[in-house]
């Protein structure tokens, strides 16, 4: 079955009684049980542990990523925290130097406090990454493509090594979405998404998710953490994420088409110093991206000569909105350095675009007038 078809039907909870075709929202925080806490066949006890809308989303995410188990969270950060919390043996954790800055801060503050050796490195450099995966490595965290410089890691090559060394390989696949990259098929143990982004798709819901290649003890600990720390997403948010997932394939196709055109335009503009987009043949990991992705995504970064030039562009755009986040229908622009709190910061001339679903001609015209 094609992924498009699968996403329309995955996680549908058919109610034989009402016959409803659309998914409904179930808000109950508690569930009737027997006098000695015997659960009803639905299996629920308390919303913080599990609920129907969450399970429907998780079933659909498993189908989308080809995983054995999925756990949904209140945000992408909550999902990342659960992976870090599930590590139960001391040792090394590797994260990319170019990575979402919340991930970096959490790794630095949370993992080092728990005694892990944190290695921050260029995970797009495959040889260096393989060499860094030693016998005491517990987790390699990849983000591919990475935020904000769109670096690409060779997931399959790194997965071979983590498997040999008994380490977990987790991939933050938020920028790719399940439509463009399947980390589990490439050998990853865990796929992470901020469902706030492309999966939600409309800049109106926070959520996060993990999808596991195997339903094992590690996944069990990540779920235990969600229950204990109250990190489950609310039923309405689960419903919105699942609603977004159903149209993901059509939206992502247009994001990719628009971003490809915007990147090609920027690459030929005399005032633009550098464009970061894995779909450009000039991108240093273009060949890896072409091999492991079925499209190059809707995110584009580019560099102006300096901070002032970048801020001039950001203040002149009319269709692109100055805002953080990504993956919604509307195009966003962000001067990353201005939002970052921990080094290494992005180059001062770097602007990140979340290319939305407007007509590409209008987006290019807007950038053309802003670039002068
Ligand atoms: N991963 C990436 C690549 C992100 O861009 C973000 C947020 O911007 C996150 C994780 C964190 O997700 P959330 O904001 O849903 O907690």
Short mmCIF file of C-alpha atoms and ligand atoms in Angstrom, two decimals:
data_model
loop_
_atom_site.label_atom_id
_atom_site.label_comp_id
_atom_site.label_asym_id
_atom_site.label_seq_id
_atom_site.Cartn_x
_atom_site.Cartn_y
_atom_site.Cartn_z
CA UNK A 1 0.00 0.00 0.00
CA UNK A 2 1.24 3.51 -0.78
CA UNK A 3 2.09 5.70 2.26
CA UNK A 4 -0.55 8.25 1.15
CA UNK A 5 -3.29 5.65 1.41
CA UNK A 6 -1.94 4.30 4.68
CA UNK A 7 -1.99 7.75 6.29
CA UNK A 8 -5.64 8.32 5.43
CA UNK A 9 -6.71 5.10 7.14
CA UNK A 10 -4.17 4.56 9.93
CA UNK A 11 -5.42 4.97 13.49
CA UNK A 12 -9.09 5.22 12.54
CA UNK A 13 -11.11 4.07 15.55
CA UNK A 14 -14.31 2.83 13.95
CA UNK A 15 -17.22 3.10 16.31
CA UNK A 16 -19.72 0.42 15.30
CA UNK A 17 -22.34 2.04 17.50
CA UNK A 18 -22.33 5.58 16.07
CA UNK A 19 -20.86 4.83 12.64
CA UNK A 20 -18.87 8.09 12.72
CA UNK A 21 -16.42 8.38 9.82
CA UNK A 22 -14.35 11.25 11.23
CA UNK A 23 -12.20 10.81 14.33
CA UNK A 24 -13.80 12.21 17.47
CA UNK A 25 -12.22 13.79 20.55
CA UNK A 26 -12.52 11.94 23.86
CA UNK A 27 -11.83 14.13 26.82
CA UNK A 28 -12.44 11.94 29.86
CA UNK A 29 -9.55 12.12 32.33
CA UNK A 30 -10.65 9.00 34.19
CA UNK A 31 -12.24 5.67 33.28
CA UNK A 32 -14.71 3.45 35.07
CA UNK A 33 -13.14 0.31 36.54
CA UNK A 34 -14.11 -2.58 38.80
CA UNK A 35 -13.96 -2.49 42.62
CA UNK A 36 -10.42 -3.91 42.63
CA UNK A 37 -9.32 -1.59 39.79
CA UNK A 38 -10.20 -4.17 37.09
CA UNK A 39 -9.98 -2.32 33.79
CA UNK A 40 -12.66 -2.40 31.12
CA UNK A 41 -11.68 -3.93 27.74
CA UNK A 42 -10.55 -0.48 26.44
CA UNK A 43 -7.70 -0.76 28.95
CA UNK A 44 -7.61 2.87 30.11
CA UNK A 45 -7.39 4.04 33.69
CA UNK A 46 -6.26 7.67 33.76
CA UNK A 47 -5.59 10.14 30.93
CA UNK A 48 -2.00 10.92 31.96
CA UNK A 49 -1.13 7.27 31.32
CA UNK A 50 -2.94 6.70 28.01
CA UNK A 51 -6.03 7.81 26.12
CA UNK A 52 -7.85 6.95 22.92
CA UNK A 53 -6.84 9.99 20.86
CA UNK A 54 -3.20 9.47 21.83
CA UNK A 55 -3.36 5.81 20.84
CA UNK A 56 -4.94 6.63 17.48
CA UNK A 57 -2.16 9.10 16.74
CA UNK A 58 0.45 6.57 17.83
CA UNK A 59 -1.01 3.86 15.59
CA UNK A 60 -0.87 6.24 12.63
CA UNK A 61 2.71 7.30 13.43
CA UNK A 62 3.78 3.65 13.60
CA UNK A 63 2.25 3.12 10.17
CA UNK A 64 3.89 6.29 8.83
CA UNK A 65 7.38 5.39 10.07
CA UNK A 66 7.26 1.59 9.84
CA UNK A 67 7.79 1.25 13.60
CA UNK A 68 6.70 -1.31 16.19
CA UNK A 69 5.65 1.17 18.87
CA UNK A 70 5.03 4.88 19.11
CA UNK A 71 4.72 7.14 22.12
CA UNK A 72 3.24 10.63 21.77
CA UNK A 73 4.25 13.55 23.99
CA UNK A 74 3.17 17.07 24.85
CA UNK A 75 6.00 18.56 22.75
CA UNK A 76 9.08 17.62 20.80
CA UNK A 77 11.19 18.55 23.82
CA UNK A 78 9.20 16.17 26.04
CA UNK A 79 9.89 13.37 23.54
CA UNK A 80 13.64 14.17 23.53
CA UNK A 81 13.67 14.25 27.35
CA UNK A 82 12.09 10.79 27.44
CA UNK A 83 14.87 9.33 25.26
CA UNK A 84 17.53 10.87 27.48
CA UNK A 85 15.70 9.63 30.58
CA UNK A 86 15.46 6.09 29.21
CA UNK A 87 19.26 5.74 29.09
CA UNK A 88 20.05 3.54 32.08
CA UNK A 89 23.78 2.77 31.69
CA UNK A 90 26.52 5.39 32.09
CA UNK A 91 28.58 6.18 29.00
CA UNK A 92 28.92 8.43 25.96
CA UNK A 93 26.17 10.30 24.14
CA UNK A 94 26.92 11.89 20.77
CA UNK A 95 24.91 14.83 19.44
CA UNK A 96 25.47 16.98 16.34
CA UNK A 97 27.08 20.39 16.61
CA UNK A 98 24.42 21.74 14.26
CA UNK A 99 21.25 20.76 16.11
CA UNK A 100 18.06 22.36 17.42
CA UNK A 101 19.38 24.52 20.27
CA UNK A 102 16.80 23.14 22.75
CA UNK A 103 18.23 19.65 22.18
CA UNK A 104 21.76 20.95 22.82
CA UNK A 105 20.75 22.74 26.01
CA UNK A 106 18.84 19.72 27.32
CA UNK A 107 21.76 17.38 26.55
CA UNK A 108 24.23 19.73 28.24
CA UNK A 109 22.12 20.40 31.33
CA UNK A 110 20.42 17.05 31.79
CA UNK A 111 22.81 14.39 30.50
CA UNK A 112 25.98 15.83 31.97
CA UNK A 113 24.22 16.22 35.33
CA UNK A 114 23.44 12.49 35.15
CA UNK A 115 27.10 11.66 34.52
CA UNK A 116 27.05 11.03 30.76
CA UNK A 117 30.02 12.03 28.61
CA UNK A 118 28.56 14.37 26.01
CA UNK A 119 30.33 14.59 22.65
CA UNK A 120 29.18 17.39 20.32
CA UNK A 121 30.50 16.89 16.82
CA UNK A 122 29.88 17.25 13.08
CA UNK A 123 27.68 14.21 12.52
CA UNK A 124 27.55 14.96 8.78
CA UNK A 125 31.23 13.86 8.80
CA UNK A 126 30.56 10.11 8.60
CA UNK A 127 34.15 8.92 9.16
CA UNK A 128 34.58 11.10 12.27
CA UNK A 129 31.19 10.01 13.64
CA UNK A 130 31.96 6.31 13.13
CA UNK A 131 35.28 6.76 14.92
CA UNK A 132 33.57 8.45 17.87
CA UNK A 133 31.12 5.56 18.41
CA UNK A 134 33.06 3.56 20.97
CA UNK A 135 32.03 0.55 23.05
CA UNK A 136 30.81 2.76 25.89
CA UNK A 137 28.56 4.81 23.57
CA UNK A 138 24.95 4.54 24.68
CA UNK A 139 23.20 6.91 22.28
CA UNK A 140 23.89 8.65 18.99
CA UNK A 141 21.41 11.46 18.42
CA UNK A 142 21.20 12.58 14.81
CA UNK A 143 19.17 15.43 13.43
CA UNK A 144 18.91 15.14 9.67
CA UNK A 145 18.44 17.51 7.97
CA UNK A 146 19.71 19.63 10.84
CA UNK A 147 18.47 22.88 12.28
CA UNK A 148 19.36 25.46 11.07
CA UNK A 149 22.07 24.57 8.55
CA UNK A 150 20.36 21.65 6.82
CA UNK A 151 23.32 19.31 7.27
CA UNK A 152 22.63 15.68 6.39
CA UNK A 153 23.94 12.61 8.23
CA UNK A 154 24.37 9.20 6.62
CA UNK A 155 21.83 7.33 8.76
CA UNK A 156 22.49 3.88 7.28
CA UNK A 157 26.28 4.00 7.76
CA UNK A 158 25.95 5.27 11.32
CA UNK A 159 23.25 2.69 12.12
CA UNK A 160 25.58 -0.15 11.11
CA UNK A 161 28.12 1.09 13.62
CA UNK A 162 25.69 1.75 16.51
CA UNK A 163 24.27 -1.76 16.02
CA UNK A 164 27.78 -3.29 16.24
CA UNK A 165 28.52 -1.28 19.39
CA UNK A 166 25.18 -1.91 21.10
CA UNK A 167 24.26 1.80 21.16
CA UNK A 168 20.88 3.33 20.40
CA UNK A 169 20.54 5.43 17.24
CA UNK A 170 17.86 8.11 17.45
CA UNK A 171 17.04 10.42 14.53
CA UNK A 172 15.22 13.71 14.90
CA UNK A 173 13.44 13.59 11.55
CA UNK A 174 11.29 16.67 12.14
CA UNK A 175 12.58 18.58 9.08
CA UNK A 176 12.00 15.60 6.78
CA UNK A 177 8.65 14.44 8.19
CA UNK A 178 7.65 10.79 7.69
CA UNK A 179 6.97 11.52 4.00
CA UNK A 180 10.56 12.19 2.94
CA UNK A 181 12.71 9.96 5.15
CA UNK A 182 12.25 6.61 6.88
CA UNK A 183 15.02 6.33 9.49
CA UNK A 184 13.85 2.93 10.80
CA UNK A 185 14.19 1.39 7.32
CA UNK A 186 17.72 2.85 7.27
CA UNK A 187 18.55 1.10 10.55
CA UNK A 188 17.68 3.67 13.26
CA UNK A 189 16.24 2.44 16.58
CA UNK A 190 14.18 5.54 17.33
CA UNK A 191 12.63 8.28 15.20
CA UNK A 192 11.68 11.53 16.89
CA UNK A 193 9.32 14.21 15.59
CA UNK A 194 8.26 17.56 16.86
CA UNK A 195 4.69 17.08 15.65
CA UNK A 196 4.31 20.82 16.29
CA UNK A 197 5.90 21.23 12.83
CA UNK A 198 4.94 19.45 9.57
CA UNK A 199 2.70 16.80 11.14
CA UNK A 200 0.46 19.36 12.89
CA UNK A 201 1.08 21.51 9.85
CA UNK A 202 -0.94 24.62 10.75
CA UNK A 203 1.09 26.32 13.53
CA UNK A 204 -1.67 25.67 16.05
CA UNK A 205 -0.72 22.57 18.03
CA UNK A 206 2.23 21.47 20.18
CA UNK A 207 3.22 17.83 20.20
CA UNK A 208 6.07 15.38 19.98
CA UNK A 209 6.45 11.71 19.24
CA UNK A 210 8.86 8.81 19.33
CA UNK A 211 8.57 5.83 17.02
CA UNK A 212 10.56 2.73 17.96
CA UNK A 213 11.85 0.03 15.65
CA UNK A 214 11.21 -2.50 18.42
CA UNK A 215 8.75 -2.64 21.30
CA UNK A 216 11.49 -3.20 23.86
CA UNK A 217 12.53 -2.23 27.39
CA UNK A 218 13.97 1.09 26.20
CA UNK A 219 10.58 2.06 24.75
CA UNK A 220 8.96 0.90 27.99
CA UNK A 221 11.17 3.25 30.01
CA UNK A 222 10.36 6.16 27.64
CA UNK A 223 6.66 5.52 28.21
CA UNK A 224 7.14 5.20 31.98
CA UNK A 225 8.85 8.61 31.93
CA UNK A 226 5.85 10.13 30.11
CA UNK A 227 3.45 8.77 32.70
CA UNK A 228 5.58 9.80 35.68
CA UNK A 229 6.44 13.31 34.45
CA UNK A 230 2.97 14.05 33.08
CA UNK A 231 4.34 14.54 29.56
CA UNK A 232 1.44 13.09 27.56
CA UNK A 233 -0.26 15.38 25.05
CA UNK A 234 -3.89 16.34 25.58
CA UNK A 235 -6.59 14.50 23.56
CA UNK A 236 -7.39 17.61 21.53
CA UNK A 237 -3.72 18.02 20.59
CA UNK A 238 -3.50 14.35 19.63
CA UNK A 239 -6.60 14.79 17.49
CA UNK A 240 -5.12 17.87 15.76
CA UNK A 241 -1.82 16.06 15.09
CA UNK A 242 -3.65 13.08 13.60
CA UNK A 243 -5.79 15.40 11.52
CA UNK A 244 -2.57 17.00 10.23
CA UNK A 245 -1.01 13.62 9.51
CA UNK A 246 -3.87 12.71 7.19
CA UNK A 247 -2.96 15.53 4.75
CA UNK A 248 0.79 15.45 5.30
CA UNK A 249 1.62 13.90 1.92
CA UNK A 250 -0.11 16.59 -0.13
CA UNK A 251 1.26 19.44 1.97
CA UNK A 252 4.82 18.14 2.01
CA UNK A 253 4.83 17.70 -1.77
CA UNK A 254 4.04 21.41 -2.15
CA UNK A 255 6.52 22.46 0.58
CA UNK A 256 9.25 20.55 -1.29
CA UNK A 257 8.33 22.02 -4.67
CA UNK A 258 8.25 25.58 -3.29
CA UNK A 259 11.47 25.21 -1.27
CA UNK A 260 13.30 23.82 -4.30
CA UNK A 261 12.28 26.87 -6.35
CA UNK A 262 13.14 29.33 -3.55
CA UNK A 263 16.57 27.68 -3.00
CA UNK A 264 17.34 27.78 -6.74
CA UNK A 265 16.40 31.48 -6.84
CA UNK A 266 18.55 32.33 -3.82
CA UNK A 267 21.51 30.35 -5.19
CA UNK A 268 21.70 32.65 -8.22
CA UNK A 269 21.14 35.94 -6.36
CA UNK A 270 24.27 38.15 -6.28
CA UNK A 271 23.58 39.45 -2.72
CA UNK A 272 23.30 35.96 -1.20
CA UNK A 273 26.62 34.58 0.05
CA UNK A 274 25.55 30.96 0.61
CA UNK A 275 22.45 28.77 0.42
CA UNK A 276 21.92 25.70 2.60
CA UNK A 277 19.47 23.29 0.95
CA UNK A 278 20.15 19.55 0.54
CA UNK A 279 18.46 19.58 -2.87
CA UNK A 280 21.12 21.84 -4.39
CA UNK A 281 23.92 19.91 -6.12
CA UNK A 282 26.35 22.30 -4.37
CA UNK A 283 25.21 21.09 -0.91
CA UNK A 284 28.10 19.10 0.67
CA UNK A 285 25.88 16.09 1.48
CA UNK A 286 23.64 16.29 -1.59
CA UNK A 287 24.50 12.71 -2.62
CA UNK A 288 23.62 11.29 0.83
CA UNK A 289 20.38 13.29 0.90
CA UNK A 290 19.45 12.07 -2.59
CA UNK A 291 20.03 8.49 -1.46
CA UNK A 292 18.16 8.55 1.84
CA UNK A 293 15.40 11.11 1.22
CA UNK A 294 12.59 11.04 -1.31
CA UNK A 295 12.45 14.86 -1.38
CA UNK A 296 14.62 17.59 0.13
CA UNK A 297 12.14 19.26 2.46
CA UNK A 298 10.60 22.67 2.95
CA UNK A 299 13.38 24.30 5.00
CA UNK A 300 16.00 26.56 3.41
CA UNK A 301 18.71 28.64 5.10
CA UNK A 302 20.82 31.26 3.44
CA UNK A 303 23.60 33.60 4.47
CA UNK A 304 23.94 37.28 3.78
CA UNK A 305 27.31 39.02 4.07
CA UNK A 306 26.73 40.03 7.71
CA UNK A 307 24.16 40.54 10.47
CA UNK A 308 23.02 43.96 9.24
CA UNK A 309 22.39 42.69 5.72
CA UNK A 310 20.41 39.73 7.10
CA UNK A 311 18.31 41.94 9.38
CA UNK A 312 17.62 44.27 6.44
CA UNK A 313 16.14 41.36 4.46
CA UNK A 314 14.14 40.15 7.47
CA UNK A 315 12.69 43.63 7.97
CA UNK A 316 11.74 44.08 4.30
CA UNK A 317 9.85 40.85 3.60
CA UNK A 318 6.08 41.18 3.36
CA UNK A 319 4.78 37.65 2.75
CA UNK A 320 7.28 35.85 4.99
CA UNK A 321 6.46 36.42 8.65
CA UNK A 322 9.28 36.96 11.16
CA UNK A 323 8.60 34.10 13.58
CA UNK A 324 10.19 30.99 14.97
CA UNK A 325 9.01 27.41 14.32
CA UNK A 326 8.31 25.78 10.97
CA UNK A 327 6.19 23.39 8.98
CA UNK A 328 2.99 25.43 8.84
CA UNK A 329 1.07 26.54 5.76
CA UNK A 330 2.45 30.10 6.00
CA UNK A 331 6.05 31.00 5.14
CA UNK A 332 8.27 32.13 8.03
CA UNK A 333 11.67 33.79 8.19
CA UNK A 334 13.97 33.88 11.18
CA UNK A 335 17.33 35.42 11.99
CA UNK A 336 18.51 32.45 14.02
CA UNK A 337 21.40 34.07 15.86
CA UNK A 338 18.97 36.56 17.45
CA UNK A 339 16.95 33.73 19.02
CA UNK A 340 19.77 31.45 20.16
CA UNK A 341 20.96 31.41 23.75
CA UNK A 342 23.77 28.84 23.78
CA UNK A 343 26.95 28.68 21.70
CA UNK A 344 27.81 27.70 19.02
CA UNK A 345 25.45 30.26 17.54
CA UNK A 346 24.45 30.38 13.88
CA UNK A 347 26.48 32.59 11.55
CA UNK A 348 25.32 36.21 12.05
CA UNK A 349 24.25 36.55 8.41
CA UNK A 350 22.08 33.40 8.44
CA UNK A 351 18.34 33.55 7.79
CA UNK A 352 16.18 30.44 8.05
CA UNK A 353 13.08 30.03 5.92
CA UNK A 354 10.16 27.71 6.52
CA UNK A 355 8.78 27.73 3.01
CA UNK A 356 5.00 27.51 3.18
CA UNK A 357 2.24 26.63 0.78
CA UNK A 358 1.77 30.00 -0.94
CA UNK A 359 2.49 30.17 -4.68
CA UNK A 360 6.25 29.93 -5.25
CA UNK A 361 6.16 32.92 -7.68
CA UNK A 362 4.83 35.15 -4.89
CA UNK A 363 7.42 33.92 -2.38
CA UNK A 364 10.27 34.49 -4.84
CA UNK A 365 8.94 37.97 -5.70
CA UNK A 366 8.84 38.82 -2.00
CA UNK A 367 12.42 37.67 -1.43
CA UNK A 368 13.57 39.47 -4.60
CA UNK A 369 12.22 42.82 -3.38
CA UNK A 370 13.62 42.23 0.14
CA UNK A 371 17.08 41.34 -1.20
CA UNK A 372 17.10 44.57 -3.26
N1 LIG B 1 13.56 19.23 16.95
C1 LIG B 1 13.65 20.18 16.01
C2 LIG B 1 14.45 19.91 14.76
C3 LIG B 1 13.00 21.41 16.18
O1 LIG B 1 13.11 22.35 15.23
C4 LIG B 1 12.27 21.63 17.37
C5 LIG B 1 11.57 22.92 17.61
O2 LIG B 1 11.78 23.89 16.93
C6 LIG B 1 12.21 20.62 18.34
C7 LIG B 1 12.87 19.42 18.08
C8 LIG B 1 11.45 20.80 19.63
O3 LIG B 1 10.10 20.61 19.39
P1 LIG B 1 8.94 21.35 20.26
O4 LIG B 1 9.08 22.81 19.99
O5 LIG B 1 7.68 20.73 19.72
O6 LIG B 1 9.19 21.01 21.69
#
